[in-house]
Amino acid sequence: MQFIDLASQYQHLKARIDMRIQNVLDHGQYIMGPEVQELEEALAEYVGVKHAITCANGTDALTLSMMALEIKEGDAVFCPTFTFFATAETIAFQRATPIFVDSDESTFNICPKDLERCIKQTIAEGKLSPKAIVAVDLFGLPANYPELEKLAKKYDLKLIEDAAQGFGGSINGKRAGSFGDIATTSFFPAKPLGCYGDGGAIFTDNDEYAELIRSYRVHGKGSDKYDNVRVGMNSRLDTIQAAILLEKLAEFPRELTCRDRAAAEYEKELSGSYKTPQVPKGYTSSWAQYTLVDENRDAIMREYKNKGIPTAIYYGTCMHQQTVFKALSFRKDNCPVAERLAKQVFSLPMHAYL
Ligand SMILES: *Cc1c(COP(=O)(O)O)cnc(C)c1O
């Protein structure tokens, strides 16, 4: 049994994906070929935003967004402590200071109450200027955007949605990738919508941000490719990856239904024995992970292993516990919920071909 079964997915889509790749080999436009624009249009339509801009990976998608929002040294950027490293890394990469926020007990996402406490504390200390919130749709479940948007407005902060795991989820019919000022996703193979290498995308309704990001993505180009008007990076999505994603995106709604069915089956079988993931009313999850919480995690994982069922820990270390961020640990109470989650969570196999 596979933790994420990419081989079964490929077998299911083989004829279509092979044909798409062959088309690229035939036309030979490997960089920014027609499939890239076709994909960007399809992504924008699926998510329900004006602009979808593809890039090299989900980490670059965050960096490009932060460049557009001019996040810089001296800025405080609030993010969940219980997340994948890239969320915090990209804040620090801009030379801004990540402020780590505790998790909501039931959703594992950034806790709006603790977030407001951190914002107030940062303002009271007066050392950093509060600039933005990066929320993460952890394990596929969108963060609490109704509350986060209120806080962003109240404290005049920009809001970035890190939907690397959340692509495909929604709140009251509004899709992940459409929340905040700018949203990002990753097409790393193991994500809900993955390609066969690295890939990422940025979503926004804001024309000005979109133009900046399109420029930063290709060496800060101006209207002419060889007129560089700002310092950017090289972060394009390969045409072959775009071609693969076009076929995977077409299949994605059906796969989401399969993931939902697998999650419902897990819930039925496991809710008596474990704390199972709960999806709040009005929300849907893309089930990037199916994650349980248990004090006896190690023993349970061993038992599953003996039965041939792979499990994994996402995540065993909070951001405020990471070696590189130890010097930043400014909070006396740290983050009790996230620290407990890091000790107790484990994830079961989850994919559309389970
Ligand atoms: C995977 C992931 C990223 C980074 O995506 P890459 O494509 O691997 O760079 C960022 N944030 C979160 C929450 C992720 O899970």
Short mmCIF file of C-alpha atoms and ligand atoms in Angstrom, two decimals:
data_model
loop_
_atom_site.label_atom_id
_atom_site.label_comp_id
_atom_site.label_asym_id
_atom_site.label_seq_id
_atom_site.Cartn_x
_atom_site.Cartn_y
_atom_site.Cartn_z
CA MET A 1 0.00 0.00 0.00
CA GLN A 2 1.25 3.46 -0.97
CA PHE A 3 1.05 6.57 1.26
CA ILE A 4 0.32 8.61 -1.90
CA ASP A 5 -0.21 6.50 -5.01
CA LEU A 6 1.09 8.52 -7.94
CA ALA A 7 1.60 5.39 -10.05
CA SER A 8 -2.12 4.47 -10.06
CA GLN A 9 -3.01 8.03 -10.98
CA TYR A 10 -0.56 7.95 -13.88
CA GLN A 11 -1.94 4.63 -15.13
CA HIS A 12 -5.44 6.13 -15.05
CA LEU A 13 -4.38 9.26 -17.00
CA LYS A 14 -1.54 7.73 -19.05
CA ALA A 15 -2.94 8.15 -22.57
CA ARG A 16 -3.87 11.80 -22.01
CA ILE A 17 -0.68 12.78 -20.18
CA ASP A 18 1.59 11.01 -22.68
CA MET A 19 -0.16 12.79 -25.54
CA ARG A 20 0.23 16.18 -23.83
CA ILE A 21 3.95 15.59 -23.22
CA GLN A 22 4.42 14.43 -26.84
CA ASN A 23 2.75 17.66 -28.05
CA VAL A 24 5.34 19.70 -26.16
CA LEU A 25 8.18 17.58 -27.58
CA ASP A 26 6.72 18.22 -31.05
CA HIS A 27 6.39 22.02 -30.77
CA GLY A 28 9.57 22.39 -28.69
CA GLN A 29 8.60 25.53 -26.76
CA TYR A 30 9.92 24.21 -23.47
CA ILE A 31 9.94 27.58 -21.70
CA MET A 32 6.69 29.57 -21.55
CA GLY A 33 5.10 27.46 -24.28
CA PRO A 34 1.37 27.71 -25.06
CA GLU A 35 0.45 25.16 -22.35
CA VAL A 36 1.65 27.58 -19.65
CA GLN A 37 -0.89 30.23 -20.65
CA GLU A 38 -3.60 27.62 -21.19
CA LEU A 39 -2.98 26.34 -17.66
CA GLU A 40 -2.96 29.83 -16.13
CA GLU A 41 -6.36 30.52 -17.70
CA ALA A 42 -7.76 27.18 -16.50
CA LEU A 43 -6.41 27.73 -12.97
CA ALA A 44 -7.84 31.26 -12.74
CA GLU A 45 -11.22 29.96 -13.83
CA TYR A 46 -11.16 27.01 -11.42
CA VAL A 47 -10.16 29.15 -8.42
CA GLY A 48 -12.41 32.06 -9.41
CA VAL A 49 -9.80 34.84 -9.52
CA LYS A 50 -8.70 37.31 -12.17
CA HIS A 51 -5.03 36.29 -12.33
CA ALA A 52 -3.26 32.94 -11.98
CA ILE A 53 0.51 33.16 -12.49
CA THR A 54 2.52 29.94 -12.55
CA CYS A 55 6.06 29.70 -11.21
CA ALA A 56 8.81 27.21 -10.37
CA ASN A 57 7.54 25.95 -6.99
CA GLY A 58 5.36 26.79 -3.98
CA THR A 59 8.25 28.36 -2.09
CA ASP A 60 8.97 30.80 -4.92
CA ALA A 61 5.22 31.51 -5.10
CA LEU A 62 5.41 32.76 -1.50
CA THR A 63 8.62 34.73 -2.16
CA LEU A 64 7.20 36.37 -5.30
CA SER A 65 4.04 37.34 -3.37
CA MET A 66 6.09 38.86 -0.58
CA MET A 67 8.21 40.78 -3.11
CA ALA A 68 5.02 42.24 -4.60
CA LEU A 69 3.79 43.22 -1.13
CA GLU A 70 7.21 44.78 -0.38
CA ILE A 71 7.76 42.73 2.76
CA LYS A 72 11.18 43.71 4.10
CA GLU A 73 13.53 44.04 7.04
CA GLY A 74 11.82 45.49 10.11
CA ASP A 75 8.43 44.03 9.18
CA ALA A 76 6.59 41.56 11.39
CA VAL A 77 4.81 38.81 9.46
CA PHE A 78 2.49 36.52 11.39
CA CYS A 79 2.28 32.84 10.44
CA PRO A 80 1.28 29.57 12.07
CA THR A 81 4.03 27.77 13.95
CA PHE A 82 2.56 24.39 12.95
CA THR A 83 3.27 24.31 9.20
CA PHE A 84 5.82 23.32 6.56
CA PHE A 85 9.12 25.21 6.82
CA ALA A 86 8.69 27.20 3.57
CA THR A 87 5.89 29.31 5.09
CA ALA A 88 8.28 30.77 7.67
CA GLU A 89 11.43 30.48 5.57
CA THR A 90 10.17 32.84 2.88
CA ILE A 91 9.32 35.50 5.50
CA ALA A 92 12.87 35.31 6.87
CA PHE A 93 14.26 35.22 3.30
CA GLN A 94 12.78 38.73 2.84
CA ARG A 95 14.69 39.70 6.03
CA ALA A 96 11.36 40.26 7.78
CA THR A 97 10.66 38.69 11.18
CA PRO A 98 8.23 35.76 11.35
CA ILE A 99 5.99 35.87 14.43
CA PHE A 100 4.79 32.36 15.20
CA VAL A 101 1.15 31.89 16.14
CA ASP A 102 -0.43 28.93 17.92
CA SER A 103 -2.89 26.52 16.28
CA ASP A 104 -6.62 26.17 16.62
CA GLU A 105 -7.30 23.04 18.68
CA SER A 106 -9.84 21.48 16.31
CA THR A 107 -8.74 22.58 12.80
CA PHE A 108 -4.91 22.73 13.39
CA ASN A 109 -4.94 26.01 11.42
CA ILE A 110 -3.71 29.41 12.67
CA CYS A 111 -5.74 30.43 15.75
CA PRO A 112 -7.35 33.86 15.19
CA LYS A 113 -7.48 34.54 18.96
CA ASP A 114 -3.77 33.88 19.46
CA LEU A 115 -3.06 35.82 16.27
CA GLU A 116 -4.73 38.95 17.66
CA ARG A 117 -2.78 38.54 20.88
CA CYS A 118 0.49 38.36 18.89
CA ILE A 119 -0.44 41.41 16.82
CA LYS A 120 -1.24 43.44 19.95
CA GLN A 121 1.99 42.31 21.63
CA THR A 122 4.04 43.28 18.55
CA ILE A 123 2.41 46.73 18.45
CA ALA A 124 2.98 47.19 22.20
CA GLU A 125 6.66 46.28 21.89
CA GLY A 126 7.05 48.80 19.09
CA LYS A 127 10.18 47.22 17.57
CA LEU A 128 8.73 45.83 14.34
CA SER A 129 6.07 47.14 12.02
CA PRO A 130 3.21 44.65 11.65
CA LYS A 131 2.91 44.05 7.91
CA ALA A 132 1.17 40.83 6.92
CA ILE A 133 -0.42 37.52 7.87
CA VAL A 134 0.48 34.30 6.04
CA ALA A 135 -2.27 31.76 6.72
CA VAL A 136 -1.87 28.11 5.74
CA ASP A 137 -4.62 25.73 4.62
CA LEU A 138 -3.08 22.89 6.62
CA PHE A 139 -3.73 19.32 5.46
CA GLY A 140 -6.22 20.64 2.87
CA LEU A 141 -8.59 22.57 5.13
CA PRO A 142 -8.86 26.31 4.43
CA ALA A 143 -7.89 28.50 7.38
CA ASN A 144 -10.55 30.61 9.11
CA TYR A 145 -10.57 33.39 6.47
CA PRO A 146 -13.77 35.09 7.68
CA GLU A 147 -11.98 35.84 11.00
CA LEU A 148 -8.54 36.41 9.44
CA GLU A 149 -9.92 38.94 6.96
CA LYS A 150 -11.49 40.88 9.86
CA LEU A 151 -8.16 40.99 11.71
CA ALA A 152 -6.24 41.98 8.56
CA LYS A 153 -8.65 44.88 8.08
CA LYS A 154 -8.67 45.91 11.75
CA TYR A 155 -4.85 46.10 11.96
CA ASP A 156 -4.20 47.14 8.35
CA LEU A 157 -2.25 43.99 7.46
CA LYS A 158 -1.89 42.24 4.11
CA LEU A 159 -3.18 38.67 4.01
CA ILE A 160 -1.46 35.87 2.06
CA GLU A 161 -3.13 32.47 1.70
CA ASP A 162 -0.59 29.63 1.53
CA ALA A 163 -2.79 27.08 -0.26
CA ALA A 164 0.04 24.67 -1.08
CA GLN A 165 -1.99 21.96 0.65
CA GLY A 166 -5.41 23.57 0.40
CA PHE A 167 -5.87 23.77 -3.38
CA GLY A 168 -9.30 22.25 -4.05
CA GLY A 169 -10.81 23.14 -0.66
CA SER A 170 -13.46 25.83 -0.16
CA ILE A 171 -15.46 27.94 2.28
CA ASN A 172 -19.14 28.41 1.39
CA GLY A 173 -18.35 27.65 -2.26
CA LYS A 174 -15.43 30.11 -2.45
CA ARG A 175 -12.35 28.16 -3.46
CA ALA A 176 -8.94 28.01 -1.82
CA GLY A 177 -6.58 30.28 -3.73
CA SER A 178 -9.11 33.12 -3.71
CA PHE A 179 -8.64 34.33 -0.11
CA GLY A 180 -6.57 37.29 1.07
CA ASP A 181 -4.68 39.78 -1.09
CA ILE A 182 -2.56 37.11 -2.76
CA ALA A 183 -2.73 33.30 -2.56
CA THR A 184 -0.13 30.71 -3.48
CA THR A 185 -0.02 27.00 -4.18
CA SER A 186 2.49 24.24 -4.90
CA PHE A 187 2.38 21.54 -7.57
CA PHE A 188 4.97 19.36 -5.80
CA PRO A 189 4.02 15.78 -6.80
CA ALA A 190 2.56 14.85 -3.39
CA LYS A 191 0.25 17.89 -3.11
CA PRO A 192 -3.47 17.53 -3.94
CA LEU A 193 -2.79 18.86 -7.47
CA GLY A 194 0.76 17.83 -8.30
CA CYS A 195 2.93 17.74 -11.42
CA TYR A 196 5.94 15.50 -12.21
CA GLY A 197 8.57 17.80 -10.80
CA ASP A 198 8.46 21.18 -9.10
CA GLY A 199 5.79 23.77 -9.83
CA GLY A 200 3.75 26.50 -8.19
CA ALA A 201 1.23 29.27 -8.78
CA ILE A 202 0.10 32.63 -7.45
CA PHE A 203 -3.49 33.90 -7.48
CA THR A 204 -4.79 37.43 -7.12
CA ASP A 205 -7.59 39.76 -8.21
CA ASN A 206 -5.22 42.73 -7.95
CA ASP A 207 -3.91 43.90 -11.39
CA GLU A 208 -0.94 45.75 -9.90
CA TYR A 209 0.31 42.75 -7.89
CA ALA A 210 -0.19 40.49 -10.92
CA GLU A 211 1.92 42.75 -13.12
CA LEU A 212 4.68 42.97 -10.51
CA ILE A 213 4.74 39.19 -10.00
CA ARG A 214 4.87 38.52 -13.76
CA SER A 215 7.88 40.82 -13.89
CA TYR A 216 9.65 39.43 -10.78
CA ARG A 217 9.15 35.89 -12.13
CA VAL A 218 11.33 36.67 -15.19
CA HIS A 219 14.32 38.69 -13.89
CA GLY A 220 12.29 41.83 -13.21
CA LYS A 221 11.56 42.33 -16.91
CA GLY A 222 9.87 45.46 -18.17
CA SER A 223 7.64 45.52 -21.25
CA ASP A 224 10.66 44.34 -23.21
CA LYS A 225 12.29 41.10 -22.06
CA TYR A 226 15.78 42.61 -22.17
CA ASP A 227 14.81 45.80 -20.37
CA ASN A 228 15.09 44.89 -16.71
CA VAL A 229 13.25 47.42 -14.57
CA ARG A 230 13.66 45.69 -11.18
CA VAL A 231 15.67 42.87 -9.61
CA GLY A 232 13.68 39.66 -9.82
CA MET A 233 14.35 35.96 -10.13
CA ASN A 234 14.07 33.09 -12.61
CA SER A 235 10.96 31.21 -11.54
CA ARG A 236 8.97 29.91 -14.49
CA LEU A 237 6.91 26.72 -14.69
CA ASP A 238 8.25 24.32 -17.36
CA THR A 239 5.94 23.84 -20.34
CA ILE A 240 6.02 20.05 -19.84
CA GLN A 241 4.81 20.45 -16.24
CA ALA A 242 2.03 22.77 -17.43
CA ALA A 243 1.00 20.16 -20.00
CA ILE A 244 0.82 17.45 -17.31
CA LEU A 245 -1.11 19.76 -14.97
CA LEU A 246 -3.72 20.52 -17.65
CA GLU A 247 -4.72 16.84 -17.72
CA LYS A 248 -4.49 16.49 -13.95
CA LEU A 249 -6.63 19.61 -13.41
CA ALA A 250 -9.31 18.22 -15.72
CA GLU A 251 -9.44 15.10 -13.53
CA PHE A 252 -9.11 17.01 -10.24
CA PRO A 253 -12.84 17.47 -9.37
CA ARG A 254 -13.42 13.73 -9.71
CA GLU A 255 -10.33 13.03 -7.58
CA LEU A 256 -11.59 15.39 -4.88
CA THR A 257 -14.79 13.34 -4.69
CA CYS A 258 -12.69 10.18 -4.26
CA ARG A 259 -10.63 11.82 -1.50
CA ASP A 260 -13.83 12.90 0.25
CA ARG A 261 -15.16 9.36 0.04
CA ALA A 262 -11.91 7.96 1.50
CA ALA A 263 -12.05 10.50 4.35
CA ALA A 264 -15.68 9.59 5.09
CA GLU A 265 -14.73 5.91 5.19
CA TYR A 266 -11.85 6.65 7.60
CA GLU A 267 -14.18 8.72 9.78
CA LYS A 268 -16.70 5.89 9.95
CA GLU A 269 -14.08 3.30 10.90
CA LEU A 270 -11.81 5.38 13.16
CA SER A 271 -13.85 8.05 14.96
CA GLY A 272 -14.58 5.64 17.82
CA SER A 273 -10.88 5.10 18.52
CA TYR A 274 -9.14 8.35 17.55
CA LYS A 275 -9.53 12.10 17.42
CA THR A 276 -10.34 12.32 13.69
CA PRO A 277 -10.14 15.52 11.57
CA GLN A 278 -13.33 17.59 11.58
CA VAL A 279 -14.38 19.87 8.71
CA PRO A 280 -16.29 22.95 9.96
CA LYS A 281 -19.74 23.65 8.51
CA GLY A 282 -19.54 25.38 5.11
CA TYR A 283 -15.91 24.23 4.57
CA THR A 284 -14.58 21.50 2.28
CA SER A 285 -11.09 19.99 2.50
CA SER A 286 -8.89 18.77 -0.33
CA TRP A 287 -7.53 16.19 2.15
CA ALA A 288 -3.84 16.80 1.47
CA GLN A 289 -3.38 14.65 4.58
CA TYR A 290 -5.68 12.59 6.77
CA THR A 291 -4.26 13.30 10.21
CA LEU A 292 -5.06 11.70 13.56
CA VAL A 293 -4.03 12.81 17.05
CA ASP A 294 -3.01 10.30 19.70
CA GLU A 295 -0.77 10.28 22.77
CA ASN A 296 0.50 6.83 21.81
CA ARG A 297 1.48 7.83 18.30
CA ASP A 298 4.70 5.80 18.10
CA ALA A 299 3.12 2.51 19.18
CA ILE A 300 0.17 3.00 16.82
CA MET A 301 2.42 3.85 13.88
CA ARG A 302 4.43 0.69 14.57
CA GLU A 303 1.25 -1.39 14.57
CA TYR A 304 0.17 0.08 11.23
CA LYS A 305 3.62 -0.59 9.83
CA ASN A 306 3.41 -4.23 10.87
CA LYS A 307 0.14 -4.46 8.93
CA GLY A 308 1.81 -2.97 5.83
CA ILE A 309 0.12 0.43 6.13
CA PRO A 310 2.52 3.38 5.78
CA THR A 311 2.06 6.40 8.06
CA ALA A 312 3.95 9.70 8.34
CA ILE A 313 4.37 12.60 10.76
CA TYR A 314 3.47 16.09 9.52
CA TYR A 315 4.94 17.91 11.46
CA GLY A 316 7.14 16.77 14.33
CA THR A 317 8.75 20.18 14.86
CA CYS A 318 7.01 23.57 15.13
CA MET A 319 8.60 26.59 13.46
CA HIS A 320 9.46 28.23 16.80
CA GLN A 321 11.33 25.01 17.70
CA GLN A 322 13.43 24.98 14.50
CA THR A 323 17.14 25.45 15.10
CA VAL A 324 17.41 28.41 12.73
CA PHE A 325 14.53 30.24 14.44
CA LYS A 326 15.52 29.51 18.07
CA ALA A 327 16.89 33.03 18.49
CA LEU A 328 13.45 34.42 17.65
CA SER A 329 11.61 32.63 20.48
CA PHE A 330 10.21 35.69 22.17
CA ARG A 331 7.14 34.14 23.78
CA LYS A 332 7.18 32.89 27.34
CA ASP A 333 4.24 30.53 26.89
CA ASN A 334 5.37 29.39 23.41
CA CYS A 335 2.53 27.63 21.58
CA PRO A 336 0.98 24.93 23.75
CA VAL A 337 -1.55 23.58 21.22
CA ALA A 338 0.94 23.36 18.34
CA GLU A 339 3.61 21.81 20.57
CA ARG A 340 1.19 19.09 21.65
CA LEU A 341 0.13 18.48 18.02
CA ALA A 342 3.78 18.11 17.00
CA LYS A 343 4.10 15.32 19.58
CA GLN A 344 0.82 13.54 18.80
CA VAL A 345 -0.16 13.82 15.11
CA PHE A 346 0.33 11.17 12.46
CA SER A 347 -1.15 10.81 8.99
CA LEU A 348 -2.63 7.84 7.16
CA PRO A 349 -2.42 7.10 3.42
CA MET A 350 -4.58 9.54 1.43
CA HIS A 351 -5.05 9.80 -2.32
CA ALA A 352 -7.81 9.51 -4.91
CA TYR A 353 -6.98 5.87 -5.75
CA LEU A 354 -7.11 4.52 -2.19
C1 LIG B 1 4.74 22.19 0.13
C2 LIG B 1 4.49 23.45 0.82
C3 LIG B 1 5.13 24.65 0.44
C4 LIG B 1 6.26 24.71 -0.56
O1 LIG B 1 5.99 24.17 -1.79
P1 LIG B 1 7.21 23.69 -2.74
O2 LIG B 1 6.57 23.54 -4.07
O3 LIG B 1 7.71 22.41 -2.18
O4 LIG B 1 8.24 24.75 -2.73
C5 LIG B 1 4.78 25.81 1.10
N1 LIG B 1 3.87 25.81 2.08
C6 LIG B 1 3.25 24.69 2.49
C7 LIG B 1 2.24 24.77 3.57
C8 LIG B 1 3.54 23.48 1.88
O5 LIG B 1 2.93 22.36 2.29
#
